[in-house]
XYZ file of C-alpha atoms in Angstrom:
392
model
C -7.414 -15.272 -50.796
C -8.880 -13.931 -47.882
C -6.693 -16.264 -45.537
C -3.931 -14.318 -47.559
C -4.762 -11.371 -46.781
C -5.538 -11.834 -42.898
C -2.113 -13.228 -42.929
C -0.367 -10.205 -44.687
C -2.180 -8.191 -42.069
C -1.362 -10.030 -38.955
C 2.306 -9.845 -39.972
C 2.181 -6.089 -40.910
C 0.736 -5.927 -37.131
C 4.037 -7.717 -36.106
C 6.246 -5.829 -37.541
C 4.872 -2.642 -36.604
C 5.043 -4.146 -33.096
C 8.328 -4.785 -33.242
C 9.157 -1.766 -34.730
C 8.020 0.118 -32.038
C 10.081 -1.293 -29.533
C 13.010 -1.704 -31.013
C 12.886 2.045 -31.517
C 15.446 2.643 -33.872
C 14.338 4.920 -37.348
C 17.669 4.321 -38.982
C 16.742 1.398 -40.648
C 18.736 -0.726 -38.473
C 16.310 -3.042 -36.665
C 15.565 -5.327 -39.369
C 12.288 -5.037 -39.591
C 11.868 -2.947 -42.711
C 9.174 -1.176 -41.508
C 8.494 2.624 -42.089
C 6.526 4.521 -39.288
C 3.647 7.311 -39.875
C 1.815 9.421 -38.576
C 0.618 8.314 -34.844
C 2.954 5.555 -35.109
C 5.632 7.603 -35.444
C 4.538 10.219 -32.861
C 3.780 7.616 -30.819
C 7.768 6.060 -31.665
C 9.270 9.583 -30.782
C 7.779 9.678 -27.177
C 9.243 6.154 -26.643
C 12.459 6.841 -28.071
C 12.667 10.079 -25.705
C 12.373 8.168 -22.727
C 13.982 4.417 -23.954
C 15.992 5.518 -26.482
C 20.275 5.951 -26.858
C 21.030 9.374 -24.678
C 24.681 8.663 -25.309
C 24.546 11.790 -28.189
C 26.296 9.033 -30.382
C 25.875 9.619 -34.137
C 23.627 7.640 -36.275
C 24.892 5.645 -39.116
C 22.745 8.284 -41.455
C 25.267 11.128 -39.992
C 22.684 12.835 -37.893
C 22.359 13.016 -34.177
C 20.391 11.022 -31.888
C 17.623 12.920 -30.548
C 16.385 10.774 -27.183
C 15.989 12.293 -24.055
C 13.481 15.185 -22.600
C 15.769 17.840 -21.905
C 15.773 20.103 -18.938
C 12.899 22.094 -19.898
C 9.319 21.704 -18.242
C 7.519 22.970 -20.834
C 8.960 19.729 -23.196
C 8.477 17.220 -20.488
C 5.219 18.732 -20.112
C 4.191 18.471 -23.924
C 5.839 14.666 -23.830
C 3.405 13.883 -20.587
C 0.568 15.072 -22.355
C 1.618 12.844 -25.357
C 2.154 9.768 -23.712
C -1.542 10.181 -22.082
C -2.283 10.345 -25.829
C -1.016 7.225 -27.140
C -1.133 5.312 -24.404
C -3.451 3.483 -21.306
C -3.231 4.787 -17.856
C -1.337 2.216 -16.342
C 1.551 2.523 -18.951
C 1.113 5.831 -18.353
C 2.028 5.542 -14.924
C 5.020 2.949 -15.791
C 6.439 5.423 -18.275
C 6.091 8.270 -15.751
C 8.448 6.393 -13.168
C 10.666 5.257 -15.458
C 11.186 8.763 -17.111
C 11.649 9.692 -13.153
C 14.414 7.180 -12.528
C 16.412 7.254 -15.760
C 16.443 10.764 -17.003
C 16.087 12.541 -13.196
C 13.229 14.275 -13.248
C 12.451 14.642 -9.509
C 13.766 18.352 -9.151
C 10.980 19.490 -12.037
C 8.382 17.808 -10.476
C 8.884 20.525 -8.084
C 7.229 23.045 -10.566
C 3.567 23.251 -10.367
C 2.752 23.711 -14.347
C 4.956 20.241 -14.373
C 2.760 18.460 -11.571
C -0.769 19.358 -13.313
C 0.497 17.513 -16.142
C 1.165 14.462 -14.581
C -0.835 11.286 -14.108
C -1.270 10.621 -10.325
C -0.448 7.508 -8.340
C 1.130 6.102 -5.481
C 4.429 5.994 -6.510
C 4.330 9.363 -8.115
C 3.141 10.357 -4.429
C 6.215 8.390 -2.827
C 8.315 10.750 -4.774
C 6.681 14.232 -4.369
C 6.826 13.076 -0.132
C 10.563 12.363 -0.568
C 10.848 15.825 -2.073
C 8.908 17.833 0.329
C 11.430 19.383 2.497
C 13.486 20.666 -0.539
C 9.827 21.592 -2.498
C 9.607 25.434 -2.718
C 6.610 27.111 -1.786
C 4.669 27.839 -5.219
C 4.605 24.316 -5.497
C 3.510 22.989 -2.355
C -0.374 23.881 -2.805
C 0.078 21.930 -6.227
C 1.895 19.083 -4.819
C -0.902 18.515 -2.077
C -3.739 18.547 -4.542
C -2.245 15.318 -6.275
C -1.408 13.797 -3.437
C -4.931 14.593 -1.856
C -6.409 13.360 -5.307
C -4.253 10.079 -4.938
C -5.470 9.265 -1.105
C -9.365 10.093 -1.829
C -9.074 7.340 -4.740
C -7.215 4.646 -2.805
C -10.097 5.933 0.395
C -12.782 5.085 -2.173
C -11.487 1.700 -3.110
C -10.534 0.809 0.217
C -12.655 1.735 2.477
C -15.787 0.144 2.553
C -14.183 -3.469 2.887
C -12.290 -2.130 5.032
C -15.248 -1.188 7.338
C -16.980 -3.974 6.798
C -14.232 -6.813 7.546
C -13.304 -5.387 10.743
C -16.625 -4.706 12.141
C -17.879 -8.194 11.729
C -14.333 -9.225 13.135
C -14.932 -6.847 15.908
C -18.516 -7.969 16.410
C -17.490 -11.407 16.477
C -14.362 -11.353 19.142
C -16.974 -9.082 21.351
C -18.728 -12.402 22.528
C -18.210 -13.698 25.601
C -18.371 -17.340 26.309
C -20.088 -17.455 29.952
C -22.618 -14.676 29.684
C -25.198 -13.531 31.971
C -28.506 -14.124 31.161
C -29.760 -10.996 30.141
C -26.272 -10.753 28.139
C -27.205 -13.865 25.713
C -27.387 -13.319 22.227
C -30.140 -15.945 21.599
C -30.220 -15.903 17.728
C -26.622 -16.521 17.547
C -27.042 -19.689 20.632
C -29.916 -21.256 19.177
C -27.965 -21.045 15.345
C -25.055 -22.567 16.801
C -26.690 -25.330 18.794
C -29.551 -26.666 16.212
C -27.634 -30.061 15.973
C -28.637 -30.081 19.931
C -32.039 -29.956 18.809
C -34.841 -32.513 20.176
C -37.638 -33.513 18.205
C -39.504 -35.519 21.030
C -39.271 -32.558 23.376
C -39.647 -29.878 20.639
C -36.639 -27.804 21.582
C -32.768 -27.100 21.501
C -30.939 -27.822 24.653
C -28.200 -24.982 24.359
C -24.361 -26.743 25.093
C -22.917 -23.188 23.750
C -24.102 -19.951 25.186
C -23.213 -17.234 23.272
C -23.208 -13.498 24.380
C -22.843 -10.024 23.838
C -19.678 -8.147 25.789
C -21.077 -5.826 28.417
C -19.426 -2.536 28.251
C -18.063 -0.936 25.309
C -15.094 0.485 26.670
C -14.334 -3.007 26.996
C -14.372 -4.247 23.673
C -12.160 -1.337 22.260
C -9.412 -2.502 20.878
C -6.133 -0.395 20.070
C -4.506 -0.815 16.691
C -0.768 0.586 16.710
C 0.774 0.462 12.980
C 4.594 1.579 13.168
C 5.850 2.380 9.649
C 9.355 2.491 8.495
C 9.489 5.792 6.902
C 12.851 4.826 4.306
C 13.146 5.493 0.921
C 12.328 2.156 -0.408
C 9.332 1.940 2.167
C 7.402 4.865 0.217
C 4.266 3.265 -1.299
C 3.984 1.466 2.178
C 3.486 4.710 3.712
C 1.189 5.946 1.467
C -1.357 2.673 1.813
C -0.884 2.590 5.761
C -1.540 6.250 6.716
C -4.908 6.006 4.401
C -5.586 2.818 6.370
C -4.577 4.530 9.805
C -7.511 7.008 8.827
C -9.804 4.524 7.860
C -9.180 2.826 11.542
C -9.366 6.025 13.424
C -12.745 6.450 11.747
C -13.736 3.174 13.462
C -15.337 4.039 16.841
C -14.889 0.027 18.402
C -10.465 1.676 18.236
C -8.316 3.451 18.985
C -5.887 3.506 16.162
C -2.090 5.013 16.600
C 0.134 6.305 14.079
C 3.896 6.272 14.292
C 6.631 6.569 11.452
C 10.366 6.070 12.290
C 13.016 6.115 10.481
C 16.536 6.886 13.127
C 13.630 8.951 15.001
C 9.998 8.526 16.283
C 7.296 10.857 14.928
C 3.805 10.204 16.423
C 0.926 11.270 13.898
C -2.058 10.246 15.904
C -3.837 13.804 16.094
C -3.101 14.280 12.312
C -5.500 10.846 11.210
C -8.337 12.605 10.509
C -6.749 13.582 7.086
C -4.630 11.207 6.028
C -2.578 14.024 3.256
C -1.453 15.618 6.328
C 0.034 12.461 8.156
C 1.384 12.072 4.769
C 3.234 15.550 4.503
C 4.093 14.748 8.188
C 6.678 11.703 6.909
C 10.123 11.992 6.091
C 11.084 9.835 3.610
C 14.573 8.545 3.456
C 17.565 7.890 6.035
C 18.493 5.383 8.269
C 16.539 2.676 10.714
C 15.670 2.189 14.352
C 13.162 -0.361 14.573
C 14.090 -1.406 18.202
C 13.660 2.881 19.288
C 10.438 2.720 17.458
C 9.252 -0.777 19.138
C 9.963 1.024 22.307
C 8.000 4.053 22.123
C 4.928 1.493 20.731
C 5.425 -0.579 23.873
C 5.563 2.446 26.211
C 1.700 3.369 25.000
C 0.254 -0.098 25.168
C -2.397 0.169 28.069
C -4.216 -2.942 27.318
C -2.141 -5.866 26.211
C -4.796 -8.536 25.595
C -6.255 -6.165 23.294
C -3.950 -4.271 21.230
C -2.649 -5.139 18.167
C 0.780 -3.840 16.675
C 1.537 -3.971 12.847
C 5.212 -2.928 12.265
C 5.567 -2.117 8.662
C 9.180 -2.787 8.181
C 11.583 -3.969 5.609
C 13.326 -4.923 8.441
C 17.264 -3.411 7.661
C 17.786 -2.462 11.260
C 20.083 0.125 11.850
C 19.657 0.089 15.289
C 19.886 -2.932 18.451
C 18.510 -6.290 16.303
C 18.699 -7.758 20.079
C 16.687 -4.980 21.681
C 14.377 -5.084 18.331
C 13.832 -8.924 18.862
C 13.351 -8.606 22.393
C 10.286 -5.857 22.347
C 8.561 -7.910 19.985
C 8.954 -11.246 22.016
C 8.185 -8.982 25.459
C 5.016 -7.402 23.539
C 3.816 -11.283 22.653
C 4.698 -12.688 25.696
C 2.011 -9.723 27.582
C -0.434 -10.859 25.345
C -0.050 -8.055 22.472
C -1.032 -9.326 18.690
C 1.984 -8.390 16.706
C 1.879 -7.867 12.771
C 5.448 -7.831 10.902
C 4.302 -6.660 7.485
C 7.488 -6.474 5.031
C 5.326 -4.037 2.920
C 2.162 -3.098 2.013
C 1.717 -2.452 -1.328
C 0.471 -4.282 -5.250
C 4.669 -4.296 -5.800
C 4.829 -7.894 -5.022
C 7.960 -9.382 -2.684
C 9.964 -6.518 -1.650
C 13.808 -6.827 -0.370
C 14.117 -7.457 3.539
C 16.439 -8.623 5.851
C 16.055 -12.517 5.456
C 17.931 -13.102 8.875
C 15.371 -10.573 10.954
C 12.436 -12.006 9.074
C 13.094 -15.658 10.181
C 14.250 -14.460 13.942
C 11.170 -13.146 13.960
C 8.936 -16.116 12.616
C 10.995 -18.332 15.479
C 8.912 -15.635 18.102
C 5.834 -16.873 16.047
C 5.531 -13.193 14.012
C 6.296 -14.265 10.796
C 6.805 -11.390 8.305
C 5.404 -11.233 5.096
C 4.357 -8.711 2.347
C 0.896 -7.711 2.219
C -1.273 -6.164 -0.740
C -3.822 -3.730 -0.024
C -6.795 -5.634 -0.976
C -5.348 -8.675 1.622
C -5.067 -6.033 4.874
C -8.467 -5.754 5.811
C -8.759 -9.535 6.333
C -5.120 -9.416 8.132
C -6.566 -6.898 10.402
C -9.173 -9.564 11.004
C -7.494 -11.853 11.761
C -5.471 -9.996 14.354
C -8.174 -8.389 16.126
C -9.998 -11.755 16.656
C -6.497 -13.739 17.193
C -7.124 -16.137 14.473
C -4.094 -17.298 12.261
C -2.877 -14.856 10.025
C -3.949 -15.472 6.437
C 0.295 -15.285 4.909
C 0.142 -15.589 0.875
C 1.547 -18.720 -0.085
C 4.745 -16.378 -1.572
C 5.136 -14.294 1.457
C-alpha cells in the first residue's frame, strides 16, 4: 500500500513537471493536470516569458496572454515574481532570456526597472552596451549594479589571484648564479638534500639558488588587450576586474587597453575597475593588428612582459600585420597570451583560421574560465607551458 502510494506521488510530481513546461492551460498538453495556486503563479511567469506571443486564439476562444508588455511597472512585478519562485541562477537565465526574446534592453534604462533586477555579468554586458544611449536618471542606478557585480566577482577572485602570482613571481625572481650574499640557503640546501653526505655530515650544493638583486628588476609588465565587441562583453567584464587586481600587485606594472576599430588606453582608470568598465564601448568592428601595435609600441622590457590579447579573433583589420606583431613580439622575447574569451560560457565562436595561424607562431588560443586565469598568468610570468583545457 504504501509502495502505492509513493508511486501515485512520484507520478503526480511528473506530471506537474511536465505541466509546467509545457506551459499550455488549455488542456492541450496531455498531461491532464490542473495547476493551483503557486503552481499556477509560478506557470503564468513562465508562460510570459516562454509562452506563444503570436496573439493567436486559444482553442477555448480566449486570447493568449504571454508576453510582459511595454510597461516597467509589469516587468518589474514579473522580476520580483520570478525571484519568488525560483533559484538565483534561473533567475539570472530567465532574466537574459526575457532580454533577448521580448527586447527589454531600452527599459533597463529606467532606474525603478534596474533595482528590480538580479545582477550578474551578463546583465552588466548589457547595461555597458547601453551606456552611451542611457539617460542621465539612470546612470547613478546603472553604476550601482554594475559596482555591486565587480565587488562580488573582486571577492571571489581575488585572493587566488594574489596568491598564484606572487609565488609565481617569487619563484621566476631566482637567479641561477648568485652572489654569495644573494643565496637563498633554505631553498639550496631543500633542493640539493639528495647531494647530501653522511660520512662528511653535510650537503655539497650542485644547485645554488638565489634571490634577484634589485626590485626594479624583477617587475614584470602585464599588457591585457581586450576586444571590446558585442559578443566579447562578459570578457570585458572578468578582465578589467583582473586588470585591477594586477595593478594592485606592486612586483607589475599592469596595462589596460580595449579596441574595437580604435585603441582606448585605461591604465590610469585601474584603480576602480567600474570606471574602466564605463570607459568600454561595446559593439562595432575589429582591429586587432592597430591594437597589437599600440601594445608593441609600450613594451620597454621584452624578456619580461607578458601580453594577453583577449580576442575572438574576427579581424577586421590587416590578419598579415596582426600575425606579424605577434610573431615580432615572440621573437623579442615577449610572453604572448591569445585568450579566445574569458568567461564560465564555455567555447565561444572564433576565427578557426587566425586561431591555428596563431598556434603555428607557438600562441595557441584558447578559452579561459575565470577560476583557470590566475594559474595562466602563472604560467606566463614564469614562462612555463601554458596550462590549455583539454577542450580549448
Amino acid at each position: 500500500m504504501n509502495a502505492t502510494v509513493v508511486d501515485a506521488t512520484a507520478t503526480d510530481e511528473r506530471l506537474r513537471r511536465w505541466r509546467l513546461v509545457l506551459g499550455d492551460d488549455s488542456g492541450a498538453d496531455g498531461t491532464g493536470c490542473a495547476l493551483a495556486g503557486t503552481d499556477a503563479a509560478m506557470d503564468r511567469t513562465l508562460q510570459a516569458l516562454y509562452g506563444d506571443r503570436s496573439g493567436e486564439d486559444r482553442a477555448d476562444g480566449t486570447r493568449r496572454g504571454a508576453g510582459l508588455g511595454g510597461s516597467a511597472p509589469r516587468i518589474a512585478r514579473w522580476l520580483g515574481d520570478i525571484r519568488t519562485y525560483f533559484p538565483t541562477s534561473v533567475v539570472q537565465v530567465m532574466q537574459r532570456d526575457a532580454i533577448e526574446r521580448l527586447g527589454l534592453s531600452a527599459l533597463l534604462l529606467e532606474p525603478e526597472l534596474l533595482e528590480a533586477v538580479e545582477a550578474d555579468v551578463h546583465l552588466v554586458g548589457t547595461l555597458l552596451s547601453l551606456n552611451r544611449a542611457m539617460p542621465e536618471t539612470a546612470k547613478e542606478t546603472a553604476r550601482a549594479v554594475v559596482r555591486k557585480v565587480v565587488q562580488d566577482l573582486e571577492r571571489r577572485l581575488s585572493s587566488r589571484t594574489r596568491a598564484t602570482l606572487t609565488g609565481a613571481l617569487d619563484r621566476s625572481s631566482r637567479v641561477a648564479r648568485p652572489r654569495h650574499r644573494d643565496i637563498d640557503w633554505d631553498r639550496t640546501i631543500r633542493a640539493n638534500l639528495k647531494h647530501y653526505l653522511p660520512e662528511h655530515g653535510t650537503v655539497v650544493p650542485e644547485r645554488l639558488v638565489g634571490h634577484g638583486r634589485a626590485a626594479q628588476s624583477l617587475r614584470k609588465e602585464v599588457m591585457l588587450c581586450i576586444d571590446q565587441s558585442g559578443s566579447m562583453a562578459a570578457s570585458v567584464v572578468y578582465a578589467s576586474v583582473f586588470g585591477a587586481v594586477l595593478a594592485s600587485m606592486r612586483a607589475l606594472d599592469t596595462r589596460l587597453v580595449v579596441f574595437d576599430t580604435s585603441v582606448v588606453d585605461l591604465t590610469d582608470q585601474l584603480a576602480d575597475p567600474v570606471d574602466v568598465l564605463f570607459g568600454t564601448q561595446l559593439g562595432g568592428g575589429t582591429d586587432i593588428n592597430r591594437a597589437l601595435a599600440y601594445c608593441q609600441s609600450r613594451i620597454t622590457r621584452p624578456a619580461e612582459t607578458v601580453v594577453v590579447l583577449i580576442s575572438d579573433l574576427y579581424e577586421g583589420g590587416i590578419r598579415d600585420g596582426m600575425l606579424k606583431r605577434v610573431a615580432a613580439m615572440k621573437a623579442s622575447g615577449v610572453q604572448f597570451v591569445s585568450l579566445l574569451a574569458l568567461s564560465d560560457e564555455g567555447a565561444p565562436a572564433y576565427d578557426r583560421e587566425h586561431a591555428a595561424a596563431l598556434a603555428a607562431l607557438g600562441a595557441p588560443a584558447f578559452a579561459c574560465t575565470p577560476d583557470l586565469f590566475p594559474d595562466v598568468m602563472a604560467a606566463a610570468l614564469e614562462k612555463r607551458p601554458l596550462p590549455i583545457p583539454e577542450s580549448g
